[in-house]
Amino acid sequence: MPPSRTSDRPPRTSDLSMRMAVLGLLVEQPDTLGGIAIRLTRRFPYARWSRSAVHNGVPRLVKQKHARLVLEGGKSTQERYEATGRGVDYLREWKRESAAVPRTLRDSLQGKLAFSTPADLPGLIESARAELGDCEQKYADAHKRSRQAAQLSRGVADYDAMILCAQLADEANVWSLHVRRLRDLLDVLEEIGTECPDSFSDREAAGG
Amino acid sequence: MGELLSLRGVSKSFVRGGRSLPVLEDVSLEVAAGEIVAVEGSRYSGKTTLLRVAAGIVSPDRGEVWFGGHELTGLSNVRRERLLGSEIRWTDREGPGTKLKVRDAIALPLRLGRGRRKTKVIAEEALARVGVADCAGQRWEDLSYYEGVLAGLARGIGGRPRLLVIDDLLDALGLRRTLDVGDLLRSLVGELGCGVLMSVSDLGTALLADRVWSLRRGALTLVSDQAAVTDAEIIDFPDPDAARRGVGSRGVGS
């Protein structure tokens, strides 16, 4: 009996799963586990997938018959994996998935704001500042990568080069939005800190 | 690349209601020929003041502004105005006067030392270079938003300046237009060999710059410097030869 269509349908989520990213890399070209891990870090440097996750994830792709092991030599480091026809179809279906996927907002800072008391304000501000510094650094890295790609692609009119430029520009743009959001939030939090310290004290005294 | 513009320890305050409001505090930055430098900041952060000081329009309270080996703060008003009409060009979102035709609006500030016909030719060439030759006979106020941006760039490059100062012209274009304008601006910089100092309201627009500074509470901090690329930032760029052969090429170098 053939596998049911629904069981092999790509998950509808706004996040890029590690397994889908690995499958994409294997569809591009067969590779070893080490090679996949390196390419994954280069292509999605901020996704923070661990090397061990790659080592666990690839066998799961094999189990789902989206990839297969191609033995080359006796050493495990030389073992290469490649995408199966089913894996290629699975990736294609995921890319064509047009149904809108609602974005989630499960941001820890949002939770900290929701449950904060006046005494938490200094910590909240510190937390937002630290996150801002981190996002600014990531923007700087993405900006450099984006500029590099733009320089390298000058005069190269092919799809791969152009889509890479688009991906990197989008990446920098995403970090710039995070930076803007955190700066705006910090402005508001700092204003609350300077304008309302007395009311905070009153609320605390009243048990509010 | 040689240093073209240098601001050293610049401070500037304005007096409002008897109080001194510091806008720039001990600000230093440099722009070299052939590079695009962006200063990012929220509204009222002092970006325009910084650019006006850099262009020699406003004098700083303290510090020095050097352009092409000359200290702008030490020049007479006449010399500074001449520089602003020739080697330094200012362009912004506001445009030069809404009732003027675009060609005339670009030509007008170029008239110092040039004939009327000559400046109109320069204006038309600049408009053609940025792709809006058709707008030459229109009034500035009738331009679309994007046409206004391009005409603003034409206004900046007319007369082939050594330093182009762009105030808030390129914001809110969206990613595609930002990249398009970035390509255009970079090719203009390559042709003219000029440096660019521009202000932007968000880091998304700053994508097209080589170096990005952030202006907050009067102080500048360096956000990103394209020149300082480390190994960790080397990208996995597709092999163009493989692409031409029709081979999936990305990741080959890994």
Short mmCIF file of C-alpha atoms in Angstrom, two decimals:
data_model
loop_
_atom_site.label_atom_id
_atom_site.label_comp_id
_atom_site.label_asym_id
_atom_site.label_seq_id
_atom_site.Cartn_x
_atom_site.Cartn_y
_atom_site.Cartn_z
CA MET A 1 0.00 0.00 0.00
CA PRO A 2 1.46 3.37 -0.94
CA PRO A 3 2.07 5.85 1.89
CA SER A 4 -0.84 8.20 2.47
CA ARG A 5 -0.48 11.63 0.88
CA THR A 6 -1.23 13.50 4.08
CA SER A 7 1.45 11.73 6.12
CA ASP A 8 4.18 13.04 3.78
CA ARG A 9 2.94 16.59 3.64
CA PRO A 10 5.41 19.27 4.73
CA PRO A 11 4.56 20.87 8.08
CA ARG A 12 2.85 24.26 7.91
CA THR A 13 4.97 26.50 10.06
CA SER A 14 6.54 29.92 9.64
CA ASP A 15 9.83 28.58 11.02
CA LEU A 16 12.41 26.87 8.84
CA SER A 17 13.04 23.44 10.35
CA MET A 18 16.57 22.06 10.46
CA ARG A 19 15.52 18.94 8.58
CA MET A 20 14.00 20.98 5.75
CA ALA A 21 17.16 23.06 5.50
CA VAL A 22 19.30 19.90 5.38
CA LEU A 23 17.02 18.36 2.77
CA GLY A 24 17.42 21.49 0.65
CA LEU A 25 21.19 21.21 0.88
CA LEU A 26 21.08 17.52 -0.07
CA VAL A 27 18.87 18.27 -3.06
CA GLU A 28 21.52 20.78 -4.18
CA GLN A 29 24.26 18.19 -3.89
CA PRO A 30 25.12 14.95 -1.98
CA ASP A 31 27.30 15.56 1.06
CA THR A 32 28.84 14.10 4.20
CA LEU A 33 27.48 14.90 7.66
CA GLY A 34 30.43 17.21 8.31
CA GLY A 35 29.97 18.92 4.97
CA ILE A 36 26.27 19.42 5.60
CA ALA A 37 26.96 20.96 9.02
CA ILE A 38 29.45 23.44 7.53
CA ARG A 39 27.15 24.42 4.67
CA LEU A 40 24.21 24.78 7.05
CA THR A 41 26.16 27.22 9.23
CA ARG A 42 27.26 29.23 6.23
CA ARG A 43 23.84 29.43 4.65
CA PHE A 44 21.84 30.03 7.84
CA PRO A 45 24.36 31.46 10.31
CA TYR A 46 21.79 32.70 12.82
CA ALA A 47 19.64 29.58 12.98
CA ARG A 48 21.99 28.12 15.61
CA TRP A 49 21.42 24.48 14.80
CA SER A 50 23.97 22.35 16.58
CA ARG A 51 26.25 19.91 14.79
CA SER A 52 24.76 17.06 16.84
CA ALA A 53 21.28 18.05 15.63
CA VAL A 54 22.51 17.59 12.08
CA HIS A 55 23.94 14.19 12.99
CA ASN A 56 20.55 13.20 14.44
CA GLY A 57 18.45 14.89 11.78
CA VAL A 58 19.99 13.29 8.71
CA PRO A 59 19.21 9.70 9.83
CA ARG A 60 15.61 10.83 10.38
CA LEU A 61 15.50 12.06 6.79
CA VAL A 62 16.77 8.62 5.80
CA LYS A 63 14.08 6.95 7.93
CA GLN A 64 11.43 9.07 6.19
CA LYS A 65 12.96 8.01 2.85
CA HIS A 66 13.72 11.62 1.93
CA ALA A 67 17.44 10.87 1.86
CA ARG A 68 19.61 7.82 1.52
CA LEU A 69 23.11 6.86 2.48
CA VAL A 70 25.59 6.47 -0.33
CA LEU A 71 28.51 4.42 0.93
CA GLU A 72 31.90 5.58 -0.14
CA GLY A 73 34.86 3.82 1.43
CA GLY A 74 34.86 2.37 4.90
CA LYS A 75 35.12 5.44 7.08
CA SER A 76 31.96 7.08 8.37
CA THR A 77 33.40 10.50 7.54
CA GLN A 78 33.36 9.53 3.89
CA GLU A 79 29.76 8.39 3.96
CA ARG A 80 27.73 10.62 1.77
CA TYR A 81 24.00 11.24 1.82
CA GLU A 82 21.86 12.22 -1.09
CA ALA A 83 18.22 13.24 -1.52
CA THR A 84 15.82 10.61 -2.85
CA GLY A 85 13.17 11.33 -5.46
CA ARG A 86 10.65 11.41 -2.62
CA GLY A 87 12.81 13.96 -0.81
CA VAL A 88 12.99 16.13 -3.93
CA ASP A 89 9.19 16.00 -4.22
CA TYR A 90 8.79 16.79 -0.52
CA LEU A 91 11.01 19.88 -0.82
CA ARG A 92 9.23 21.00 -3.98
CA GLU A 93 5.86 20.71 -2.27
CA TRP A 94 7.14 22.69 0.72
CA LYS A 95 8.44 25.44 -1.55
CA ARG A 96 5.10 25.63 -3.34
CA GLU A 97 3.06 25.68 -0.13
CA SER A 98 1.05 28.82 -0.65
CA ALA A 99 -1.38 28.64 2.24
CA ALA A 100 -0.76 31.50 4.64
CA VAL A 101 0.97 30.42 7.81
CA PRO A 102 0.21 32.69 10.78
CA ARG A 103 3.32 34.10 12.36
CA THR A 104 3.75 33.45 16.05
CA LEU A 105 5.03 35.94 18.61
CA ARG A 106 6.55 33.89 21.39
CA ASP A 107 9.14 36.43 22.31
CA SER A 108 10.51 36.17 25.85
CA LEU A 109 10.69 39.96 26.18
CA GLN A 110 6.95 40.11 25.50
CA GLY A 111 6.40 37.65 28.34
CA LYS A 112 8.67 39.60 30.67
CA LEU A 113 6.73 42.79 29.90
CA ALA A 114 3.42 41.05 30.51
CA PHE A 115 4.42 39.74 33.93
CA SER A 116 6.63 42.61 35.07
CA THR A 117 6.24 44.57 38.29
CA PRO A 118 7.74 48.03 38.87
CA ALA A 119 10.71 46.40 40.57
CA ASP A 120 11.46 44.52 37.36
CA LEU A 121 11.88 47.66 35.23
CA PRO A 122 15.67 48.05 35.62
CA GLY A 123 16.13 44.39 34.73
CA LEU A 124 13.81 44.72 31.74
CA ILE A 125 15.78 47.70 30.46
CA GLU A 126 19.04 45.85 30.94
CA SER A 127 17.64 42.82 29.16
CA ALA A 128 16.40 44.92 26.23
CA ARG A 129 19.78 46.69 25.99
CA ALA A 130 21.65 43.38 25.89
CA GLU A 131 19.33 42.06 23.20
CA LEU A 132 19.74 45.32 21.27
CA GLY A 133 23.53 44.96 21.31
CA ASP A 134 23.22 41.39 20.10
CA CYS A 135 20.86 42.38 17.27
CA GLU A 136 23.10 45.30 16.24
CA GLN A 137 26.03 42.90 15.97
CA LYS A 138 23.98 40.49 13.88
CA TYR A 139 22.84 43.36 11.65
CA ALA A 140 26.48 44.38 11.20
CA ASP A 141 27.44 40.83 10.19
CA ALA A 142 24.48 40.49 7.84
CA HIS A 143 25.19 43.92 6.36
CA LYS A 144 28.76 42.91 5.54
CA ARG A 145 27.65 39.62 4.03
CA SER A 146 25.00 41.42 2.00
CA ARG A 147 27.55 43.98 0.73
CA GLN A 148 29.98 41.18 -0.08
CA ALA A 149 27.35 39.35 -2.10
CA ALA A 150 26.40 42.55 -3.93
CA GLN A 151 30.06 43.12 -4.87
CA LEU A 152 30.60 39.53 -5.98
CA SER A 153 27.40 39.43 -7.99
CA ARG A 154 28.11 42.59 -9.97
CA GLY A 155 27.97 41.58 -13.62
CA VAL A 156 26.88 38.01 -12.77
CA ALA A 157 23.36 37.65 -14.12
CA ASP A 158 22.33 34.24 -12.86
CA TYR A 159 19.54 33.14 -10.58
CA ASP A 160 21.71 31.69 -7.78
CA ALA A 161 23.71 34.90 -7.38
CA MET A 162 20.65 37.12 -7.46
CA ILE A 163 18.65 35.02 -5.02
CA LEU A 164 21.60 34.89 -2.62
CA CYS A 165 21.77 38.70 -2.68
CA ALA A 166 18.04 38.83 -1.98
CA GLN A 167 18.35 36.35 0.90
CA LEU A 168 21.21 38.26 2.53
CA ALA A 169 19.53 41.64 2.06
CA ASP A 170 16.38 40.22 3.66
CA GLU A 171 18.46 38.83 6.51
CA ALA A 172 19.99 42.25 7.23
CA ASN A 173 16.57 43.82 6.90
CA VAL A 174 15.11 41.44 9.50
CA TRP A 175 17.83 42.34 12.00
CA SER A 176 17.33 46.04 11.28
CA LEU A 177 13.65 45.61 12.19
CA HIS A 178 14.61 43.90 15.46
CA VAL A 179 17.02 46.75 16.23
CA ARG A 180 14.33 49.32 15.55
CA ARG A 181 11.79 47.50 17.69
CA LEU A 182 14.21 47.22 20.64
CA ARG A 183 15.26 50.87 20.40
CA ASP A 184 11.61 51.94 20.36
CA LEU A 185 10.84 49.70 23.31
CA LEU A 186 13.86 50.99 25.23
CA ASP A 187 12.77 54.59 24.63
CA VAL A 188 9.36 53.78 26.11
CA LEU A 189 10.75 51.81 29.07
CA GLU A 190 13.28 54.51 29.90
CA GLU A 191 10.54 57.13 29.74
CA ILE A 192 8.42 55.06 32.11
CA GLY A 193 11.43 54.85 34.41
CA THR A 194 11.97 58.61 34.47
CA GLU A 195 8.36 59.80 34.47
CA CYS A 196 6.57 57.35 36.70
CA PRO A 197 8.85 56.30 39.58
CA ASP A 198 6.45 57.78 42.17
CA SER A 199 3.40 56.01 40.82
CA PHE A 200 5.34 52.76 40.84
CA SER A 201 6.18 53.29 44.49
CA ASP A 202 2.52 54.04 45.25
CA ARG A 203 1.38 50.88 43.51
CA GLU A 204 3.92 48.79 45.35
CA ALA A 205 2.97 50.35 48.67
CA ALA A 206 -0.68 49.60 47.92
CA GLY A 207 0.23 46.06 47.01
CA GLY A 208 -0.54 46.72 43.30
CA MET B 1 41.01 55.56 -1.03
CA GLY B 2 42.05 59.01 0.14
CA GLU B 3 40.34 60.82 2.94
CA LEU B 4 37.93 63.37 1.54
CA LEU B 5 35.92 64.61 4.49
CA SER B 6 36.90 64.52 8.14
CA LEU B 7 34.93 65.70 11.16
CA ARG B 8 37.07 65.88 14.27
CA GLY B 9 35.56 66.32 17.72
CA VAL B 10 32.59 68.30 16.45
CA SER B 11 30.03 69.63 18.92
CA LYS B 12 26.96 71.71 18.18
CA SER B 13 24.19 73.05 20.40
CA PHE B 14 21.13 75.17 19.79
CA VAL B 15 19.63 77.61 22.25
CA ARG B 16 15.92 77.23 22.86
CA GLY B 17 14.03 79.19 25.49
CA GLY B 18 17.27 80.29 27.11
CA ARG B 19 18.47 76.68 27.42
CA SER B 20 21.28 75.10 25.48
CA LEU B 21 20.26 71.90 23.70
CA PRO B 22 23.27 69.80 22.73
CA VAL B 23 22.71 68.09 19.37
CA LEU B 24 26.21 66.83 18.53
CA GLU B 25 28.79 66.00 21.18
CA ASP B 26 32.40 65.32 20.25
CA VAL B 27 31.49 63.67 16.95
CA SER B 28 34.19 62.37 14.60
CA LEU B 29 33.83 60.58 11.28
CA GLU B 30 35.54 60.32 7.91
CA VAL B 31 34.42 59.81 4.35
CA ALA B 32 36.88 58.65 1.70
CA ALA B 33 36.56 59.17 -2.04
CA GLY B 34 34.62 56.26 -3.54
CA GLU B 35 32.81 55.23 -0.37
CA ILE B 36 29.26 55.57 0.90
CA VAL B 37 28.85 56.37 4.58
CA ALA B 38 25.44 56.31 6.25
CA VAL B 39 24.43 58.00 9.49
CA GLU B 40 21.36 56.33 10.93
CA GLY B 41 19.16 57.81 13.63
CA SER B 42 15.56 58.46 14.60
CA ARG B 43 13.81 61.71 13.79
CA TYR B 44 15.20 64.72 15.64
CA SER B 45 18.36 62.81 16.53
CA GLY B 46 20.55 65.48 14.89
CA LYS B 47 21.36 63.75 11.59
CA THR B 48 20.53 66.78 9.47
CA THR B 49 22.58 69.04 11.73
CA LEU B 50 25.52 66.65 11.39
CA LEU B 51 25.21 66.70 7.59
CA ARG B 52 24.86 70.48 7.49
CA VAL B 53 28.02 70.82 9.55
CA ALA B 54 29.80 68.33 7.26
CA ALA B 55 28.71 70.27 4.17
CA GLY B 56 29.89 73.57 5.62
CA ILE B 57 26.37 75.01 5.78
CA VAL B 58 26.48 75.33 9.56
CA SER B 59 29.56 75.99 11.69
CA PRO B 60 30.19 73.76 14.70
CA ASP B 61 30.60 75.23 18.20
CA ARG B 62 33.73 73.14 18.69
CA GLY B 63 35.82 70.85 16.54
CA GLU B 64 37.06 70.89 12.97
CA VAL B 65 35.63 69.97 9.59
CA TRP B 66 38.17 69.20 6.88
CA PHE B 67 37.30 68.78 3.22
CA GLY B 68 39.88 68.02 0.56
CA GLY B 69 42.71 69.38 2.68
CA HIS B 70 40.87 72.59 3.66
CA GLU B 71 39.41 73.32 7.05
CA LEU B 72 35.85 74.39 6.23
CA THR B 73 35.43 76.21 9.51
CA GLY B 74 38.36 78.45 8.62
CA LEU B 75 37.07 79.46 5.19
CA SER B 76 35.18 82.65 4.47
CA ASN B 77 31.45 82.40 3.82
CA VAL B 78 32.04 83.16 0.13
CA ARG B 79 34.57 80.32 -0.23
CA ARG B 80 32.28 77.91 1.58
CA GLU B 81 29.33 78.87 -0.62
CA ARG B 82 31.47 78.31 -3.70
CA LEU B 83 32.45 74.89 -2.45
CA LEU B 84 28.81 74.07 -1.80
CA GLY B 85 27.94 75.05 -5.35
CA SER B 86 30.69 72.99 -6.93
CA GLU B 87 32.65 70.36 -5.00
CA ILE B 88 30.08 69.61 -2.32
CA ARG B 89 26.50 68.98 -3.37
CA TRP B 90 23.52 68.76 -1.03
CA THR B 91 20.31 66.99 -1.85
CA ASP B 92 17.32 66.13 0.31
CA ARG B 93 13.73 65.01 0.34
CA GLU B 94 12.31 68.49 0.43
CA GLY B 95 13.39 69.30 -3.09
CA PRO B 96 14.42 72.70 -4.31
CA GLY B 97 11.12 74.56 -4.72
CA THR B 98 7.97 72.93 -5.88
CA LYS B 99 6.90 75.33 -8.63
CA LEU B 100 10.12 75.01 -10.61
CA LYS B 101 10.49 72.60 -13.47
CA VAL B 102 12.80 69.74 -12.55
CA ARG B 103 15.42 70.72 -15.15
CA ASP B 104 15.51 74.31 -13.84
CA ALA B 105 15.55 73.25 -10.21
CA ILE B 106 18.67 71.17 -10.84
CA ALA B 107 20.29 73.78 -13.08
CA LEU B 108 19.75 76.78 -10.80
CA PRO B 109 22.37 76.06 -8.12
CA LEU B 110 24.90 75.18 -10.83
CA ARG B 111 24.86 78.66 -12.42
CA LEU B 112 27.80 80.00 -10.44
CA GLY B 113 30.45 80.41 -13.14
CA ARG B 114 28.41 78.64 -15.80
CA GLY B 115 26.04 79.84 -18.52
CA ARG B 116 22.29 79.16 -18.41
CA ARG B 117 22.36 76.85 -21.44
CA LYS B 118 25.29 74.88 -20.11
CA THR B 119 23.63 74.26 -16.73
CA LYS B 120 20.44 73.05 -18.42
CA VAL B 121 22.47 70.56 -20.42
CA ILE B 122 24.17 69.35 -17.21
CA ALA B 123 20.77 68.99 -15.54
CA GLU B 124 19.34 66.99 -18.44
CA GLU B 125 22.38 64.72 -18.56
CA ALA B 126 22.09 64.08 -14.82
CA LEU B 127 18.39 63.24 -15.13
CA ALA B 128 19.10 60.89 -18.04
CA ARG B 129 21.88 59.22 -16.05
CA VAL B 130 19.52 58.28 -13.20
CA GLY B 131 16.80 57.18 -15.61
CA VAL B 132 14.24 60.01 -15.35
CA ALA B 133 15.00 62.08 -18.45
CA ASP B 134 11.25 62.26 -19.09
CA CYS B 135 10.76 64.28 -15.92
CA ALA B 136 12.90 67.24 -17.05
CA GLY B 137 9.93 69.39 -18.07
CA GLN B 138 7.68 68.49 -15.13
CA ARG B 139 7.26 70.51 -11.98
CA TRP B 140 9.01 69.02 -8.94
CA GLU B 141 5.74 68.81 -7.01
CA ASP B 142 4.19 66.64 -9.73
CA LEU B 143 6.82 63.90 -9.46
CA SER B 144 5.93 60.55 -7.96
CA TYR B 145 7.71 59.56 -4.76
CA TYR B 146 10.28 57.40 -6.53
CA GLU B 147 10.78 59.91 -9.36
CA GLY B 148 11.45 62.51 -6.67
CA VAL B 149 14.15 60.27 -5.18
CA LEU B 150 15.84 59.78 -8.55
CA ALA B 151 15.54 63.46 -9.46
CA GLY B 152 17.02 64.21 -6.04
CA LEU B 153 20.02 62.06 -6.93
CA ALA B 154 20.30 63.87 -10.27
CA ARG B 155 20.29 67.15 -8.35
CA GLY B 156 23.15 65.78 -6.29
CA ILE B 157 25.39 64.63 -9.13
CA GLY B 158 24.92 67.65 -11.41
CA GLY B 159 28.28 69.40 -11.71
CA ARG B 160 30.20 66.24 -10.74
CA PRO B 161 30.82 66.96 -7.05
CA ARG B 162 33.58 65.38 -4.99
CA LEU B 163 31.28 64.98 -2.00
CA LEU B 164 27.59 64.19 -2.24
CA VAL B 165 25.55 64.84 0.92
CA ILE B 166 22.15 63.15 0.91
CA ASP B 167 19.72 64.03 3.69
CA ASP B 168 16.81 61.64 4.29
CA LEU B 169 16.22 61.14 0.58
CA LEU B 170 16.35 57.35 0.40
CA ASP B 171 14.14 56.26 3.30
CA ALA B 172 10.95 54.24 3.03
CA LEU B 173 11.64 52.88 -0.43
CA GLY B 174 11.17 49.23 0.45
CA LEU B 175 13.81 46.56 -0.01
CA ARG B 176 13.63 46.25 -3.81
CA ARG B 177 13.87 49.97 -4.50
CA THR B 178 16.55 50.36 -1.83
CA LEU B 179 18.69 47.75 -3.59
CA ASP B 180 18.00 49.35 -6.98
CA VAL B 181 18.96 52.79 -5.72
CA GLY B 182 21.97 51.26 -3.99
CA ASP B 183 23.20 49.84 -7.30
CA LEU B 184 22.60 53.17 -9.01
CA LEU B 185 24.32 55.17 -6.28
CA ARG B 186 27.31 52.83 -6.30
CA SER B 187 27.72 53.11 -10.06
CA LEU B 188 27.49 56.91 -9.79
CA VAL B 189 30.16 56.90 -7.09
CA GLY B 190 32.33 54.72 -9.34
CA GLU B 191 31.94 57.11 -12.26
CA LEU B 192 32.43 60.33 -10.32
CA GLY B 193 34.96 59.04 -7.81
CA CYS B 194 33.09 61.03 -5.17
CA GLY B 195 32.34 60.21 -1.55
CA VAL B 196 28.81 60.05 -0.19
CA LEU B 197 27.58 60.98 3.28
CA MET B 198 23.92 60.24 3.77
CA SER B 199 21.41 60.24 6.59
CA VAL B 200 18.83 57.50 6.95
CA SER B 201 16.08 56.83 9.46
CA ASP B 202 16.50 53.07 9.63
CA LEU B 203 19.17 50.46 9.22
CA GLY B 204 17.27 48.79 6.37
CA THR B 205 18.06 51.78 4.15
CA ALA B 206 21.67 51.77 5.37
CA LEU B 207 22.12 48.41 3.61
CA LEU B 208 23.51 50.19 0.58
CA ALA B 209 26.32 51.90 2.52
CA ASP B 210 29.90 50.75 3.06
CA ARG B 211 29.99 52.04 6.62
CA VAL B 212 27.09 52.67 8.97
CA TRP B 213 27.11 54.98 11.99
CA SER B 214 24.32 55.41 14.47
CA LEU B 215 23.59 58.81 15.98
CA ARG B 216 21.93 58.62 19.39
CA ARG B 217 21.78 61.41 21.95
CA GLY B 218 24.41 63.41 20.14
CA ALA B 219 27.00 60.63 19.99
CA LEU B 220 28.07 58.50 17.04
CA THR B 221 28.69 54.77 17.31
CA LEU B 222 29.97 52.60 14.50
CA VAL B 223 27.39 49.93 13.64
CA SER B 224 28.95 48.26 10.64
CA ASP B 225 32.08 48.62 8.57
CA GLN B 226 32.22 46.74 5.30
CA ALA B 227 35.99 47.12 5.19
CA ALA B 228 36.39 45.07 8.37
CA VAL B 229 35.35 41.68 7.02
CA THR B 230 36.48 38.64 8.97
CA ASP B 231 36.73 35.00 7.90
CA ALA B 232 33.51 34.24 9.75
CA GLU B 233 31.65 36.53 7.38
CA ILE B 234 32.88 35.02 4.13
CA ILE B 235 29.81 34.02 2.22
CA ASP B 236 29.15 30.86 0.28
CA PHE B 237 28.86 32.52 -3.11
CA PRO B 238 27.68 30.57 -6.15
CA ASP B 239 30.28 29.69 -8.74
CA PRO B 240 29.26 31.67 -11.85
CA ASP B 241 30.91 29.18 -14.21
CA ALA B 242 28.96 26.32 -12.67
CA ALA B 243 25.81 28.41 -12.94
CA ARG B 244 26.45 28.96 -16.65
CA ARG B 245 26.88 25.22 -17.07
CA GLY B 246 23.47 24.77 -15.47
CA VAL B 247 24.87 22.98 -12.41
CA GLY B 248 23.45 23.68 -8.96
CA SER B 249 26.47 25.47 -7.62
CA ARG B 250 25.90 26.77 -4.14
CA GLY B 251 27.76 25.08 -1.37
CA VAL B 252 30.52 23.87 -3.64
CA GLY B 253 33.15 25.71 -1.69
CA SER B 254 32.16 24.26 1.66
#
